[in-house]
CSV table of C-alpha atoms in Angstrom, one decimal:
chain,number,residue,atom,x,y,z
A,1,UNK,CA,81.0,94.3,105.3
A,2,UNK,CA,83.0,96.0,108.0
A,3,UNK,CA,85.5,98.8,107.5
A,4,UNK,CA,89.0,97.5,108.1
A,5,UNK,CA,90.9,100.4,106.8
A,6,UNK,CA,93.5,101.7,109.0
A,7,UNK,CA,94.3,105.6,108.8
A,8,UNK,CA,97.9,106.7,107.9
A,9,UNK,CA,98.0,108.6,111.6
A,10,UNK,CA,96.9,105.3,113.1
A,11,UNK,CA,99.8,103.4,111.2
A,12,UNK,CA,102.5,106.2,112.0
A,13,UNK,CA,101.3,105.9,115.8
A,14,UNK,CA,101.7,102.2,115.7
A,15,UNK,CA,105.2,102.4,114.1
A,16,UNK,CA,106.2,104.9,116.6
A,17,UNK,CA,104.9,102.8,119.4
A,18,UNK,CA,107.0,99.8,118.0
A,19,UNK,CA,110.1,101.9,117.7
A,20,UNK,CA,109.8,103.1,121.3
A,21,UNK,CA,109.4,99.6,122.6
A,22,UNK,CA,112.3,98.3,120.4
A,23,UNK,CA,114.7,100.9,121.9
A,24,UNK,CA,113.4,101.2,125.2
A,25,UNK,CA,116.2,100.1,127.7
A,26,UNK,CA,113.6,98.9,130.2
A,27,UNK,CA,112.5,96.0,127.8
A,28,UNK,CA,114.5,92.9,128.0
A,29,UNK,CA,116.3,91.7,124.8
A,30,UNK,CA,113.6,89.3,124.0
A,31,UNK,CA,110.8,92.1,124.0
A,32,UNK,CA,113.2,94.5,121.9
A,33,UNK,CA,113.7,91.7,119.5
A,34,UNK,CA,110.1,91.0,118.9
A,35,UNK,CA,109.4,94.7,118.2
A,36,UNK,CA,112.5,95.0,115.9
A,37,UNK,CA,111.2,91.9,114.0
A,38,UNK,CA,107.8,93.6,113.5
A,39,UNK,CA,109.8,96.7,112.3
A,40,UNK,CA,112.0,94.6,109.8
A,41,UNK,CA,109.0,92.6,108.4
A,42,UNK,CA,107.1,95.8,107.8
A,43,UNK,CA,110.0,97.3,106.2
A,44,UNK,CA,110.7,94.3,103.8
A,45,UNK,CA,107.0,94.4,102.8
A,46,UNK,CA,106.7,98.2,102.1
A,47,UNK,CA,110.2,98.0,100.1
A,48,UNK,CA,109.0,95.3,98.1
A,49,UNK,CA,105.6,97.2,97.3
A,50,UNK,CA,107.3,100.2,96.4
A,51,UNK,CA,109.7,98.3,94.2
A,52,UNK,CA,106.7,97.2,92.0
A,53,UNK,CA,105.3,100.8,91.5
A,54,UNK,CA,106.3,102.1,88.3
A,55,UNK,CA,107.2,105.5,88.1
A,56,UNK,CA,106.3,107.5,85.0
A,57,UNK,CA,107.6,111.0,83.9
A,58,UNK,CA,110.6,112.8,85.0
A,59,UNK,CA,111.0,114.5,88.4
A,60,UNK,CA,110.5,118.1,87.9
A,61,UNK,CA,113.7,120.1,88.6
A,62,UNK,CA,112.6,121.6,92.1
A,63,UNK,CA,112.0,118.1,93.4
A,64,UNK,CA,115.3,116.8,91.8
A,65,UNK,CA,117.3,119.6,93.5
A,66,UNK,CA,115.5,118.8,96.9
A,67,UNK,CA,116.3,115.3,96.5
A,68,UNK,CA,119.9,116.0,96.0
A,69,UNK,CA,120.0,118.2,98.8
A,70,UNK,CA,118.2,115.5,101.1
A,71,UNK,CA,115.3,118.0,101.6
A,72,UNK,CA,112.8,116.1,99.7
A,73,UNK,CA,109.7,115.6,102.0
A,74,UNK,CA,109.1,111.8,102.2
A,75,UNK,CA,105.4,112.6,103.5
A,76,UNK,CA,104.6,114.6,100.4
A,77,UNK,CA,101.4,112.9,99.0
A,78,UNK,CA,100.8,114.8,95.8
A,79,UNK,CA,103.3,115.3,92.7
A,80,UNK,CA,101.3,118.0,91.3
A,81,UNK,CA,102.2,121.5,92.1
A,82,UNK,CA,98.6,122.8,92.4
A,83,UNK,CA,97.8,120.2,95.2
A,84,UNK,CA,100.6,121.8,97.6
């Protein structure tokens, strides 16, 4: 069975490439729209997936303060202090 898993780094690189193509003034409107459609479709799916995740427990006070200040790191992968 082949390994079809894509690394987070590869996913992010692809997203960056799509963003670059969607905003590149050298691309015509049709090409830009195609990349925007890909980004919008992915965004909708990610939002739907995240909405199904049930959070448990209360956010600790440090993270709550970071979120209020807009400093919360969205790429953080762990909620445990010892993993930082």
